Coordinates of C-alpha atoms in Angstrom, one line a residue:
Chain K
X264 CA -1.1 -7.6 41.2
X265 CA 2.4 -8.7 40.9
X266 CA 3.7 -10.9 38.1
X267 CA 6.9 -12.7 38.2
X268 CA 8.8 -14.4 35.5
X269 CA 11.7 -16.6 36.0
X270 CA 14.1 -17.4 33.3
X271 CA 17.2 -19.3 34.3
X272 CA 18.9 -17.2 36.9
X273 CA 17.0 -13.9 35.8
X274 CA 13.9 -12.7 37.7
X275 CA 11.5 -10.2 36.3
X276 CA 8.6 -8.7 38.1
X277 CA 6.0 -6.0 37.3
X278 CA 2.6 -5.0 38.3
X279 CA -0.4 -5.4 36.1
X280 CA -3.8 -3.5 36.6
X281 CA -7.1 -5.3 36.7
X282 CA -8.2 -6.1 33.4
X283 CA -4.7 -5.0 31.7
X284 CA -3.3 -7.5 29.2
X285 CA -0.1 -9.3 30.9
X286 CA 2.0 -8.5 27.7
X287 CA 1.2 -4.9 27.7
X288 CA 2.0 -4.7 31.5
X289 CA 5.3 -6.4 31.0
X290 CA 6.4 -4.5 28.0
X291 CA 5.3 -1.2 29.8
X292 CA 7.6 -1.9 32.5
X293 CA 10.5 -2.3 30.2
X294 CA 10.7 -6.0 29.9
X295 CA 11.1 -7.1 26.2
X296 CA 8.8 -10.3 26.6
X297 CA 8.4 -12.2 23.5
X298 CA 5.4 -11.3 21.2
X299 CA 4.9 -10.8 17.2
X300 CA 1.2 -9.9 16.6
X301 CA 0.2 -8.8 20.3
X302 CA -3.5 -9.5 19.4
X303 CA -4.1 -13.2 19.8
X304 CA -3.4 -14.6 16.3
X305 CA 0.2 -15.8 16.0
X306 CA 0.7 -17.6 19.4
X307 CA 4.4 -16.3 19.9
X308 CA 3.6 -14.7 23.3
X309 CA 2.8 -18.1 24.7
X310 CA 3.6 -18.8 28.4
X311 CA 2.7 -20.9 31.3
X312 CA 1.4 -20.5 35.0
X313 CA 3.6 -22.0 37.2
X314 CA 1.8 -20.4 40.6
X315 CA -1.2 -18.4 41.0
X316 CA -4.1 -17.6 39.0
X317 CA -5.0 -15.4 35.9
X318 CA -7.9 -14.9 33.4
X319 CA -7.1 -16.3 30.1
X320 CA -9.2 -14.0 27.9
X321 CA -10.5 -14.6 24.4
X322 CA -10.8 -18.4 24.3
X323 CA -11.2 -18.5 20.5
X324 CA -7.9 -16.6 19.9
X325 CA -6.2 -18.4 16.7
X326 CA -3.0 -18.2 18.5
X327 CA -4.2 -20.6 21.2
X328 CA -4.1 -23.5 18.9
X329 CA -1.6 -26.1 20.3
X330 CA -1.6 -24.7 23.8
X331 CA -1.2 -27.4 26.3
X332 CA -3.6 -27.1 29.0
X333 CA -2.0 -29.6 31.2
X334 CA 0.9 -27.3 31.4
X335 CA -1.3 -24.3 32.0
X336 CA -0.3 -22.7 28.7
X337 CA -1.9 -19.3 27.9
X338 CA -1.1 -16.1 25.6
X339 CA 0.4 -13.3 27.4
X340 CA -1.5 -10.8 24.9
X341 CA -4.8 -12.0 26.0
X342 CA -4.7 -12.8 29.5
X343 CA -5.2 -10.4 32.4
X344 CA -5.5 -10.2 36.3
X345 CA -8.7 -11.7 37.7
X346 CA -11.2 -9.2 38.7
X347 CA -11.6 -10.7 41.9
X348 CA -8.0 -11.2 43.0
X349 CA -6.5 -9.7 46.2
X350 CA -4.7 -7.1 44.2
X351 CA -2.1 -6.3 46.7
X352 CA -1.2 -9.5 48.1
X353 CA -1.5 -12.1 45.2
X354 CA 1.2 -13.0 43.0
X355 CA 1.5 -14.9 39.8
X356 CA 4.6 -16.9 38.7
X357 CA 4.8 -17.4 35.0
X358 CA 7.4 -19.3 32.5
X359 CA 8.1 -18.2 29.0
X360 CA 9.8 -20.4 26.1
X361 CA 12.3 -17.9 25.0
X362 CA 14.6 -15.2 26.3
X363 CA 13.5 -12.0 27.6
X364 CA 15.9 -9.6 25.6
X365 CA 16.2 -6.5 23.8
X366 CA 16.0 -6.4 19.9
X367 CA 18.3 -3.4 19.5
X368 CA 19.7 -0.9 21.8
X369 CA 17.3 2.0 20.8
X370 CA 14.2 -0.3 21.5
X371 CA 11.3 1.9 22.5
X372 CA 9.1 1.1 25.7
X373 CA 5.5 1.0 24.6
X374 CA 2.9 2.9 26.8
X375 CA -0.8 3.2 26.8
X376 CA -2.1 6.3 25.3
X377 CA -5.5 7.9 24.6
X378 CA -5.9 9.5 21.1
X379 CA -8.5 11.3 19.0
X380 CA -9.2 9.8 15.6
X381 CA -9.5 12.5 12.8
X382 CA -9.1 13.0 9.1
X383 CA -11.0 10.1 7.9
X384 CA -10.1 9.7 4.1
X385 CA -11.4 6.9 1.7
X386 CA -8.6 5.8 -0.2
X387 CA -10.9 3.4 -2.2
X388 CA -14.1 1.7 -1.8
X389 CA -12.7 -0.7 0.8
X390 CA -9.7 1.4 2.4
X391 CA -9.8 4.1 4.8
X392 CA -6.9 6.3 6.2
X393 CA -7.1 7.9 9.3
X394 CA -5.1 9.8 12.0
X395 CA -4.9 9.3 15.6
X396 CA -3.8 12.4 17.3
X397 CA -2.2 11.5 20.7
X398 CA -1.9 13.7 24.0
X399 CA 1.8 13.9 23.6
X400 CA 4.6 13.3 21.0
X401 CA 6.3 10.0 20.8
X402 CA 8.8 8.2 18.9
X403 CA 8.5 5.0 17.0
X404 CA 10.5 3.1 14.4
X405 CA 9.5 2.9 10.9
X406 CA 7.6 -0.6 10.3
X407 CA 6.1 -0.5 13.8
X408 CA 2.3 -0.7 14.9
X409 CA 0.1 0.3 17.6
X410 CA -3.0 -1.7 18.9
X411 CA -6.0 0.0 19.0
X412 CA -9.2 -0.4 20.9
X413 CA -12.4 1.6 19.7
X414 CA -15.0 2.6 22.2
X415 CA -17.5 -0.3 23.1
X416 CA -15.7 -2.9 21.3
X417 CA -13.8 -5.8 22.9
X418 CA -10.2 -6.2 22.3
X419 CA -7.3 -4.5 20.5
X420 CA -6.7 -4.6 17.0
X421 CA -3.2 -4.1 15.2
X422 CA -2.4 -1.3 12.9
X423 CA 1.0 -0.3 11.3
X424 CA 1.7 3.3 11.1
X425 CA 1.9 4.7 7.5
X426 CA 3.9 8.0 8.2
X427 CA 7.2 8.6 9.8
X428 CA 8.6 11.4 11.6
X429 CA 11.4 11.3 14.4
X430 CA 8.9 12.5 16.8
X431 CA 5.3 13.2 16.3
X432 CA 1.9 13.1 18.1
X433 CA 0.0 12.1 15.0
X434 CA -0.1 8.3 13.8
X435 CA -1.5 7.8 10.3
X436 CA -3.2 4.4 9.7
X437 CA -4.8 2.4 7.0
X438 CA -7.8 0.0 7.4
X439 CA -9.3 -2.3 5.2
X440 CA -13.1 -3.0 5.4
X441 CA -13.6 -6.4 6.8
X442 CA -17.0 -7.9 6.5
X443 CA -17.0 -9.5 9.7
X444 CA -14.6 -7.0 11.5
X445 CA -16.1 -5.0 14.4
X446 CA -13.4 -2.5 14.5
X447 CA -13.4 -1.8 10.7
X448 CA -17.4 -1.7 10.9
X449 CA -17.1 0.9 13.4
X450 CA -14.4 2.9 11.6
X451 CA -16.5 2.9 8.4
X452 CA -19.6 4.2 10.3
X453 CA -17.5 6.9 11.9
X454 CA -15.9 7.9 8.6
X455 CA -19.4 8.7 7.2
X456 CA -20.2 11.0 10.1
X457 CA -18.8 14.6 9.1
X458 CA -16.4 16.2 11.5
X459 CA -16.9 13.8 14.5
X460 CA -13.7 13.0 16.5
X461 CA -13.7 9.9 18.5
X462 CA -11.5 8.9 21.3
X463 CA -9.6 5.6 21.1
X464 CA -7.4 3.8 23.5
X465 CA -3.9 2.6 22.0
X466 CA -0.9 0.6 23.3
X467 CA 2.5 1.0 21.3
X468 CA 4.6 1.4 19.6
X469 CA 5.1 -2.4 19.1
X470 CA 6.8 -4.7 16.6
X471 CA 10.4 -5.6 15.2
X472 CA 9.9 -5.7 11.6
X473 CA 11.6 -2.4 11.6
X474 CA 13.9 -0.2 9.5
X475 CA 16.9 1.3 10.9
X476 CA 19.4 3.4 8.4
X477 CA 22.4 2.4 10.3
X478 CA 21.8 -1.4 9.2
X479 CA 23.1 -0.2 5.7
X480 CA 20.9 -2.4 3.6
X481 CA 19.1 -2.4 0.4
X482 CA 15.4 -2.7 0.9
X483 CA 13.1 -5.5 -0.6
X484 CA 9.8 -4.7 0.3
X485 CA 6.7 -7.0 -0.3
X486 CA 3.2 -6.0 0.8
X487 CA -0.3 -7.6 0.3
X488 CA -3.2 -5.1 0.5
X489 CA -3.1 -3.0 3.7
X490 CA 0.1 -4.5 4.7
X491 CA 1.5 -1.4 2.5
X492 CA 1.1 0.8 5.6
X493 CA 4.4 -0.2 7.6
X494 CA 6.0 -0.4 4.3
X495 CA 5.2 3.2 3.5
X496 CA 6.5 4.2 6.8
X497 CA 9.9 2.5 6.0
X498 CA 10.1 4.0 2.5
X499 CA 9.5 7.5 4.2
X500 CA 12.2 7.2 6.9
X501 CA 14.5 5.9 4.3
X502 CA 13.8 9.0 2.2
X503 CA 14.3 11.6 5.0
X504 CA 17.2 10.0 6.4
X505 CA 19.0 10.0 3.0
X506 CA 19.3 6.3 2.6
X507 CA 18.7 6.4 -1.1
X508 CA 21.8 8.2 -1.6
X509 CA 23.5 5.0 -1.0
X510 CA 21.0 2.1 -1.1
X511 CA 18.1 1.0 -3.4
X512 CA 14.5 -0.1 -2.6
X513 CA 12.2 -2.6 -4.7
X514 CA 8.8 -2.7 -3.6
X515 CA 6.0 -5.3 -4.6
X516 CA 2.5 -4.2 -3.8
X517 CA -0.1 -7.1 -4.3
X518 CA -3.8 -6.0 -4.6
X519 CA -6.7 -7.9 -6.5
X520 CA -7.9 -5.6 -9.0
X521 CA -7.5 -2.1 -10.3
X522 CA -10.1 -0.8 -7.8
X523 CA -8.0 -1.8 -4.9
X524 CA -4.9 0.4 -5.5
X525 CA -4.0 3.5 -3.2
X526 CA -1.0 5.4 -2.7
X527 CA -0.1 5.5 -6.4
X528 CA 0.4 9.2 -6.2
X529 CA 2.7 9.0 -3.2
X530 CA 4.7 6.0 -4.7
X531 CA 5.0 7.9 -7.9
X532 CA 6.2 11.0 -6.3
X533 CA 9.1 8.9 -4.6
X534 CA 9.8 7.1 -7.4
X535 CA 10.0 10.5 -9.5
X536 CA 12.8 11.7 -7.1
X537 CA 14.8 8.4 -6.8
X538 CA 14.2 7.0 -10.5
X539 CA 17.3 4.9 -10.4
X540 CA 17.0 3.8 -6.5
X541 CA 13.2 2.9 -6.1
X542 CA 11.4 0.4 -8.1
X543 CA 7.8 -0.3 -7.6
X544 CA 5.5 -3.1 -9.1
X545 CA 1.9 -3.1 -8.3
X546 CA 0.9 -6.7 -8.7
X547 CA -2.8 -7.6 -9.6
X548 CA -3.9 -10.9 -8.7
X549 CA -7.2 -10.8 -10.7
X550 CA -5.8 -9.2 -13.8
X551 CA -3.8 -10.5 -16.7
X552 CA -3.3 -7.0 -18.1
X553 CA -4.4 -3.7 -17.7
X554 CA -6.0 -3.6 -21.1
X555 CA -9.6 -2.1 -21.1
X556 CA -8.8 -0.6 -17.5
X557 CA -8.9 3.0 -17.0
X558 CA -5.5 3.1 -14.8
X559 CA -2.3 5.1 -15.0
X560 CA 0.5 3.8 -13.2
X561 CA 2.8 6.5 -14.1
X562 CA 6.3 5.3 -13.1
X563 CA 5.2 2.3 -11.4
X564 CA 5.4 -1.2 -13.2
X565 CA 2.4 -3.4 -13.4
X566 CA 2.7 -7.1 -12.5
X567 CA 0.2 -10.0 -12.7
X568 CA -0.5 -12.9 -10.7
X569 CA 0.2 -13.4 -6.7
X570 CA 2.5 -10.9 -5.3
X571 CA 4.6 -13.7 -3.7
X572 CA 5.3 -15.2 -6.8
X573 CA 6.3 -12.1 -8.7
X574 CA 8.4 -11.2 -5.6
X575 CA 10.3 -14.6 -6.0
X576 CA 10.6 -13.8 -9.7
X577 CA 12.0 -10.4 -9.0
X578 CA 14.6 -10.9 -6.1
X579 CA 18.1 -11.5 -7.3
X580 CA 19.4 -14.8 -5.5
X581 CA 22.4 -14.5 -2.9
X582 CA 21.9 -11.0 -1.6
X583 CA 23.7 -10.3 1.3
X584 CA 23.0 -6.5 1.7
X585 CA 19.4 -6.7 1.6
X586 CA 16.8 -6.7 4.0
X587 CA 13.4 -8.2 3.0
X588 CA 10.4 -6.7 4.7
X589 CA 7.3 -8.9 4.3
X590 CA 3.9 -7.5 5.3
X591 CA 0.4 -9.0 4.5
X592 CA -1.8 -11.9 5.2
X593 CA -0.2 -14.9 6.9
X594 CA -0.5 -17.2 3.9
X595 CA 1.4 -14.7 1.6
X596 CA 4.3 -14.5 4.3
X597 CA 4.4 -18.2 4.7
X598 CA 4.7 -18.5 1.0
X599 CA 7.6 -16.2 0.9
X600 CA 9.8 -17.3 3.8
X601 CA 10.8 -20.9 2.6
X602 CA 11.7 -19.8 -1.0
X603 CA 13.4 -16.8 0.1
X604 CA 15.8 -19.0 2.2
X605 CA 16.1 -21.8 -0.1
X606 CA 16.0 -20.5 -3.5
X607 CA 17.0 -16.6 -3.1
X608 CA 19.4 -17.8 -0.3
X609 CA 18.6 -14.8 1.7
X610 CA 20.1 -15.2 5.2
X611 CA 17.2 -15.7 7.7
X612 CA 18.5 -12.7 9.8
X613 CA 17.6 -10.6 6.7
X614 CA 14.0 -11.3 6.7
X615 CA 11.5 -9.4 9.0
X616 CA 7.9 -9.7 8.7
X617 CA 4.6 -8.5 10.1
X618 CA 1.9 -11.4 9.9
X619 CA -1.6 -10.0 10.9
X620 CA -4.4 -12.5 10.8
Chain S
X143 CA 20.6 -52.9 23.1
X144 CA 18.6 -50.0 22.4
X145 CA 20.0 -49.5 18.7
X146 CA 16.7 -49.3 16.6
X147 CA 16.6 -49.2 12.8
X148 CA 14.9 -45.7 11.8
X149 CA 15.1 -45.9 8.2
X150 CA 17.2 -46.8 5.0
X151 CA 20.3 -44.6 4.4
X152 CA 18.7 -43.9 0.8
X153 CA 15.4 -42.8 2.4
X154 CA 16.7 -39.2 3.2
X155 CA 18.6 -37.0 0.6
X156 CA 21.9 -35.2 1.6
X157 CA 20.9 -31.8 3.4
X158 CA 17.2 -32.7 4.0
X159 CA 15.4 -34.6 6.7
X160 CA 12.4 -36.8 7.3
X161 CA 10.1 -37.9 10.2
X162 CA 10.0 -41.3 11.1
X163 CA 8.6 -43.2 14.0
X164 CA 10.6 -45.6 15.6
X165 CA 9.1 -48.1 18.2
X166 CA 6.5 -45.3 19.0
X167 CA 9.3 -42.5 19.3
X168 CA 8.8 -39.8 16.6
X169 CA 12.2 -38.3 15.3
X170 CA 13.5 -36.4 12.5
X171 CA 16.3 -38.2 10.7
X172 CA 18.6 -35.6 8.9
X173 CA 21.3 -36.5 6.0
X174 CA 24.2 -34.1 6.8
X175 CA 26.4 -35.5 3.8
X176 CA 29.0 -37.5 6.0
X177 CA 26.4 -39.3 8.0
X178 CA 22.9 -38.8 9.8
X179 CA 21.5 -37.1 12.9
X180 CA 18.5 -37.7 14.8
X181 CA 16.5 -35.1 16.6
X182 CA 13.1 -35.0 18.4
X183 CA 10.3 -33.9 15.9
X184 CA 9.6 -30.4 17.0
X185 CA 11.3 -27.0 17.3
X186 CA 12.7 -26.6 20.8
X187 CA 11.3 -22.9 20.7
X188 CA 7.5 -23.7 20.5
X189 CA 7.4 -27.3 19.7
X190 CA 6.2 -26.8 16.0
X191 CA 6.6 -29.8 14.0
X192 CA 9.9 -29.4 11.9
X193 CA 8.3 -31.8 9.4
X194 CA 6.2 -28.7 8.5
X195 CA 8.2 -25.8 9.7
X196 CA 11.9 -27.1 9.1
X197 CA 14.0 -25.9 6.2
X198 CA 17.3 -27.5 5.4
X199 CA 19.7 -25.4 3.4
X200 CA 23.8 -25.7 3.5
X201 CA 23.7 -27.6 6.5
X202 CA 21.6 -25.1 8.4
X203 CA 18.4 -26.0 9.8
X204 CA 15.7 -23.1 10.0
X205 CA 12.2 -23.3 11.6
X206 CA 10.2 -20.9 9.6
X207 CA 8.0 -20.0 12.4
X208 CA 10.4 -17.5 14.2
X209 CA 13.4 -18.4 12.0
X210 CA 15.5 -20.0 14.7
X211 CA 18.5 -21.7 13.1
X212 CA 20.8 -24.7 14.1
X213 CA 23.8 -26.2 12.7
X214 CA 22.6 -29.6 11.5
X215 CA 25.6 -31.5 12.4
X216 CA 26.3 -30.3 15.8
X217 CA 22.6 -29.3 16.7
X218 CA 24.2 -25.9 18.0
X219 CA 22.0 -22.8 17.7
X220 CA 22.6 -20.1 15.3
X221 CA 21.3 -16.3 14.9
X222 CA 18.2 -15.9 17.2
X223 CA 18.1 -19.6 18.3
X224 CA 18.4 -19.9 22.0
X225 CA 18.4 -23.5 22.6
X226 CA 20.3 -26.4 20.9
X227 CA 18.6 -29.2 19.2
X228 CA 18.6 -32.5 21.3
X229 CA 20.3 -35.3 19.4
X230 CA 20.1 -39.2 19.5
X231 CA 23.2 -41.2 18.8
X232 CA 23.0 -42.6 15.2
X233 CA 25.1 -45.0 13.0
X234 CA 24.7 -46.4 9.6
X235 CA 24.9 -50.1 9.2
X236 CA 24.5 -52.3 6.2
X237 CA 22.5 -49.4 4.4
X238 CA 20.5 -48.7 7.4
X239 CA 20.3 -45.9 9.8
X240 CA 20.2 -46.9 13.3
X241 CA 19.2 -44.7 16.4
X242 CA 20.1 -45.2 19.9
X243 CA 16.8 -44.6 21.9
X244 CA 17.0 -44.9 25.7
X245 CA 14.4 -42.7 26.5
X246 CA 12.4 -40.2 24.3
X247 CA 14.1 -36.7 24.1
X248 CA 11.7 -33.7 24.9
X249 CA 12.5 -30.1 25.3
X250 CA 11.7 -28.3 28.6
X251 CA 9.0 -25.6 27.6
X252 CA 10.8 -22.9 29.8
X253 CA 14.1 -24.1 30.5
X254 CA 13.4 -24.6 34.4
X255 CA 13.7 -27.9 35.9
X256 CA 10.6 -28.4 38.1

């Protein structure tokens, strides 16, 4: 079915296959439609139907809060073409509240992929790392994510890549066990079966909380839990591109307890090579000291309390040559943005974030 | 006359803003140092209430949802913002901030007149 979007004097149109999310269809066609999470939680891809009919998808999507039904508003990342539509003749005209524009010249066009899940590795009791091997090599920017759909499970979940290579057919992800998460339940069950490879559907790369060496910034990185994934990719790209010859990185990685840490060896190794450029703080929200805990942080610094509070205590005010990357639960991001602008006086265009619900 | 009293001049500190309801019209009154400005209560992007999402710093208003920004004096967009703030005319008289409300100002969701 043909989907058209009118924006002032610009006109965009693309084809959407039956069942295909309209956001993915439009992005795949090369139109940089507005979005953030691409999975129904943030509401950034809000649009409205001006003519025609679409299926709105997931009724309880958290991002639908505040949508106006009388204006026929919906989320592009959830909506799809009705199964019974006359595919060749029907068209649908949509409106969106912000411009359809590139983020950078080197934006990558996301596409649908199939991939095989391999190399399950438990990083701790609640966190899994796994690889998805794609049918062909692709490029992505450090900090980007893919949406993944497991067999038999409704809907896509967003996961940031941990690895970075200029071109690769292997994407590495981390996953936190969520009690009510269908995908994590599936993944943890798979991880317990030896040697099985499973096929998943993916779409990406997505996301604009990206690192680009040519932007010439020091890095201020704040992660909550599995939000560390995309920041690991950023550190790795900075590493291989020689960024730490000229710029520094400060990472605050927030976890609850000593049992929740992971990637300590990888971070230690990086700090070992760049002791003057990279500073890492592991911030424990449920401890007041490490006394009595059997944990060696090596070259990493311990911190205690909420990671956003430690981050605000760590950042120097009035930085103009620093890009902040925030990745973690929405309350952590929300608690950081306002004081970063008001107190640390960080320019708003120097803050990039990934807010997954 | 459609000049209405919105608040006392002392109600809103310099470089900040507050929401007021004036005869059923909700608006943000901003103190820009040498005067006041009055905007509709929501962000022109996705209609987030600026009372919750707005950050005033150094004469710049930022909405914390998608970091759109505006010059508080002129309402002109900065950075990624794509639309200006709509503004009501304001004046200060006898320690009160007055706003000229002919009709409620609202943003077009997607810019198209239809």
